[in-house]
Coordinates of C-alpha atoms in Angstrom, one line a residue:
X1 CA -42.4 4.4 11.2
X2 CA -44.0 4.4 7.9
X3 CA -41.9 7.1 6.3
X4 CA -39.8 6.1 3.3
X5 CA -36.1 6.6 3.4
X6 CA -35.0 8.7 0.5
X7 CA -31.7 8.5 -1.4
X8 CA -29.6 6.1 -3.4
X9 CA -29.1 2.7 -1.8
X10 CA -27.7 -0.6 -2.9
X11 CA -30.6 -3.1 -3.0
X12 CA -28.9 -5.9 -1.0
X13 CA -30.8 -9.2 -1.2
X14 CA -30.6 -11.8 1.5
X15 CA -29.4 -14.5 -0.9
X16 CA -26.5 -12.2 -2.1
X17 CA -25.5 -11.6 1.5
X18 CA -25.5 -15.3 2.4
X19 CA -23.5 -16.1 -0.7
X20 CA -20.9 -13.4 0.0
X21 CA -20.6 -14.4 3.7
X22 CA -19.8 -18.0 2.6
X23 CA -17.4 -17.2 -0.2
X24 CA -15.5 -14.0 0.9
X25 CA -13.1 -13.1 3.7
X26 CA -13.9 -10.4 6.2
X27 CA -11.6 -7.9 4.3
X28 CA -13.2 -8.7 1.0
X29 CA -16.7 -8.2 2.5
X30 CA -15.7 -4.9 4.0
X31 CA -14.2 -3.6 0.8
X32 CA -17.2 -4.8 -1.3
X33 CA -19.9 -3.3 0.8
X34 CA -18.0 -0.1 1.5
X35 CA -17.6 0.5 -2.2
X36 CA -21.2 -0.5 -2.8
X37 CA -22.4 1.9 -0.1
X38 CA -20.6 4.9 -1.8
X39 CA -21.3 3.8 -5.4
X40 CA -24.5 1.7 -5.2
X41 CA -25.1 1.4 -8.9
X42 CA -21.5 1.1 -10.1
X43 CA -21.5 4.5 -11.8
X44 CA -17.7 4.5 -11.6
X45 CA -15.8 6.2 -8.8
X46 CA -12.1 6.7 -8.1
X47 CA -11.1 5.8 -4.5
X48 CA -7.5 5.4 -3.4
X49 CA -6.8 2.1 -1.8
X50 CA -5.0 4.0 1.0
X51 CA -8.2 5.8 1.7
X52 CA -10.2 2.5 1.8
X53 CA -7.5 1.0 4.0
X54 CA -7.7 3.8 6.5
X55 CA -11.6 3.8 6.6
X56 CA -11.8 0.0 7.0
X57 CA -8.8 -0.4 9.4
X58 CA -7.0 -2.9 7.1
X59 CA -3.8 -2.6 5.1
X60 CA -3.5 -1.2 1.6
X61 CA -2.2 -4.5 0.4
X62 CA -5.3 -6.2 1.8
X63 CA -7.6 -3.7 0.0
X64 CA -5.8 -4.3 -3.3
X65 CA -5.9 -8.1 -2.8
X66 CA -9.6 -8.0 -1.9
X67 CA -10.4 -5.9 -5.0
X68 CA -8.5 -8.4 -7.2
X69 CA -10.6 -11.3 -5.8
X70 CA -13.8 -9.3 -6.0
X71 CA -13.2 -8.5 -9.7
X72 CA -12.2 -12.1 -10.4
X73 CA -15.5 -13.4 -8.8
X74 CA -17.4 -10.7 -10.7
X75 CA -18.6 -8.8 -7.6
X76 CA -16.9 -5.7 -8.9
X77 CA -16.2 -4.2 -12.4
X78 CA -12.6 -4.3 -13.7
X79 CA -12.5 -0.5 -13.4
X80 CA -11.8 -1.0 -9.7
X81 CA -8.5 -2.8 -10.3
X82 CA -5.5 -0.8 -9.4
X83 CA -3.0 0.0 -12.1
X84 CA 0.0 -2.3 -12.4
X85 CA 2.2 0.5 -10.9
X86 CA -0.3 2.5 -9.0
X87 CA 1.9 4.6 -6.7
X88 CA 4.9 6.8 -7.0
X89 CA 6.7 4.6 -4.5
X90 CA 6.2 1.6 -6.7
X91 CA 7.5 3.6 -9.7
X92 CA 10.6 4.6 -7.8
X93 CA 11.1 1.0 -6.6
X94 CA 10.9 -0.3 -10.2
X95 CA 13.4 2.3 -11.4
X96 CA 15.8 1.6 -8.6
X97 CA 15.5 -2.2 -9.2
X98 CA 16.6 -1.7 -12.8
X99 CA 19.5 0.4 -11.6
X100 CA 20.8 -1.8 -8.8
X101 CA 19.1 -5.2 -9.3
X102 CA 18.0 -7.5 -6.5
X103 CA 14.6 -8.7 -5.4
X104 CA 11.5 -6.7 -4.4
X105 CA 9.0 -7.4 -1.6
X106 CA 11.2 -9.9 0.2
X107 CA 9.2 -11.3 3.1
X108 CA 10.5 -11.3 6.6
X109 CA 8.9 -12.1 9.9
X110 CA 8.4 -8.3 10.5
X111 CA 7.3 -7.2 7.0
X112 CA 8.3 -6.9 3.4
X113 CA 11.7 -5.5 2.4
X114 CA 11.1 -3.0 -0.5
X115 CA 14.4 -4.0 -2.3
X116 CA 17.1 -6.5 -1.3
X117 CA 20.3 -6.6 -3.2
X118 CA 23.4 -8.8 -2.7
X119 CA 24.8 -6.1 -0.4
X120 CA 22.0 -3.8 0.7
X121 CA 18.6 -3.8 2.4
X122 CA 16.7 -0.8 0.9
X123 CA 13.5 0.8 2.2
X124 CA 11.9 3.3 -0.2
X125 CA 9.7 6.1 1.2
X126 CA 8.5 9.6 0.6
X127 CA 10.7 12.1 2.3
X128 CA 7.9 13.0 4.7
X129 CA 7.9 9.4 6.0
X130 CA 11.7 9.1 6.6
X131 CA 11.2 8.2 10.3
X132 CA 8.9 5.3 9.3
X133 CA 11.5 4.2 6.8
X134 CA 14.2 4.3 9.6
X135 CA 12.2 2.0 11.9
X136 CA 11.5 -0.5 9.1
X137 CA 15.1 -0.6 7.9
X138 CA 16.3 -1.3 11.4
X139 CA 13.8 -4.1 11.8
X140 CA 14.6 -5.7 8.4
X141 CA 18.4 -5.4 8.8
X142 CA 18.2 -7.9 11.7
X143 CA 17.5 -10.6 9.1
X144 CA 20.4 -9.6 6.9
X145 CA 23.1 -8.4 9.4
X146 CA 25.9 -8.5 6.8
X147 CA 24.0 -6.1 4.4
X148 CA 24.3 -2.4 4.4
X149 CA 21.2 -0.5 5.5
X150 CA 19.9 2.1 3.1
X151 CA 16.8 4.4 2.9
X152 CA 16.0 5.7 -0.5
X153 CA 13.8 8.8 -0.1
X154 CA 11.8 10.5 -2.9
X155 CA 9.6 13.6 -3.3
X156 CA 10.0 17.3 -3.5
X157 CA 13.3 18.6 -2.3
X158 CA 13.2 19.6 1.3
X159 CA 16.8 20.3 2.4
X160 CA 15.9 20.7 6.1
X161 CA 14.1 17.3 6.2
X162 CA 16.8 15.6 4.2
X163 CA 19.6 16.9 6.4
X164 CA 17.7 15.8 9.5
X165 CA 17.1 12.4 8.1
X166 CA 20.7 12.0 7.1
X167 CA 22.0 13.1 10.5
X168 CA 19.7 10.8 12.4
X169 CA 20.2 7.8 10.1
X170 CA 24.0 8.2 10.3
X171 CA 23.7 7.5 14.0
X172 CA 22.3 4.1 13.1
X173 CA 24.7 3.4 10.2
X174 CA 22.0 3.9 7.7
X175 CA 22.8 5.5 4.3
X176 CA 20.2 7.9 3.0
X177 CA 19.8 8.6 -0.8
X178 CA 17.3 10.9 -2.3
X179 CA 15.5 11.1 -5.7
X180 CA 13.5 14.2 -6.7
X181 CA 9.9 13.3 -7.8
X182 CA 7.3 16.0 -8.3

């Protein structure tokens, strides 16, 4: 095989590979070399962290954490950093926090509660993901049994989905609220 491979490739050097293997976690390595494989010369691309997470089989949170470390260690340019509020869900959560107070991202043994107030456990999701929200709120409520359970949905109005979500959630004593976001 003496044919040359044509195309744009990242020129990975052995010394770089060894250094990265010693100083980065598996998730950080995966994110770094996935990004370098699709943008070998750092020309600037836009890739959603949810897309990276799906491709690499890791969580969106792990992708964002990896990118932060990679930027801090100068493996990636700052342009790869996600915005402070990079998703509609986070914007909705921030607005709801101002309205009702409480704490965000409260850690439990089964995951992070989106918003915990003195009286409610609140899961925030796009209306299309209401079933996921129901499962999460039921799991989280076990850690705060005296709190009311609430799912705060957002998105484009879909009265059929909203009615189905409300009817189903009522069976589990879960309140459903909705906020229109286009």
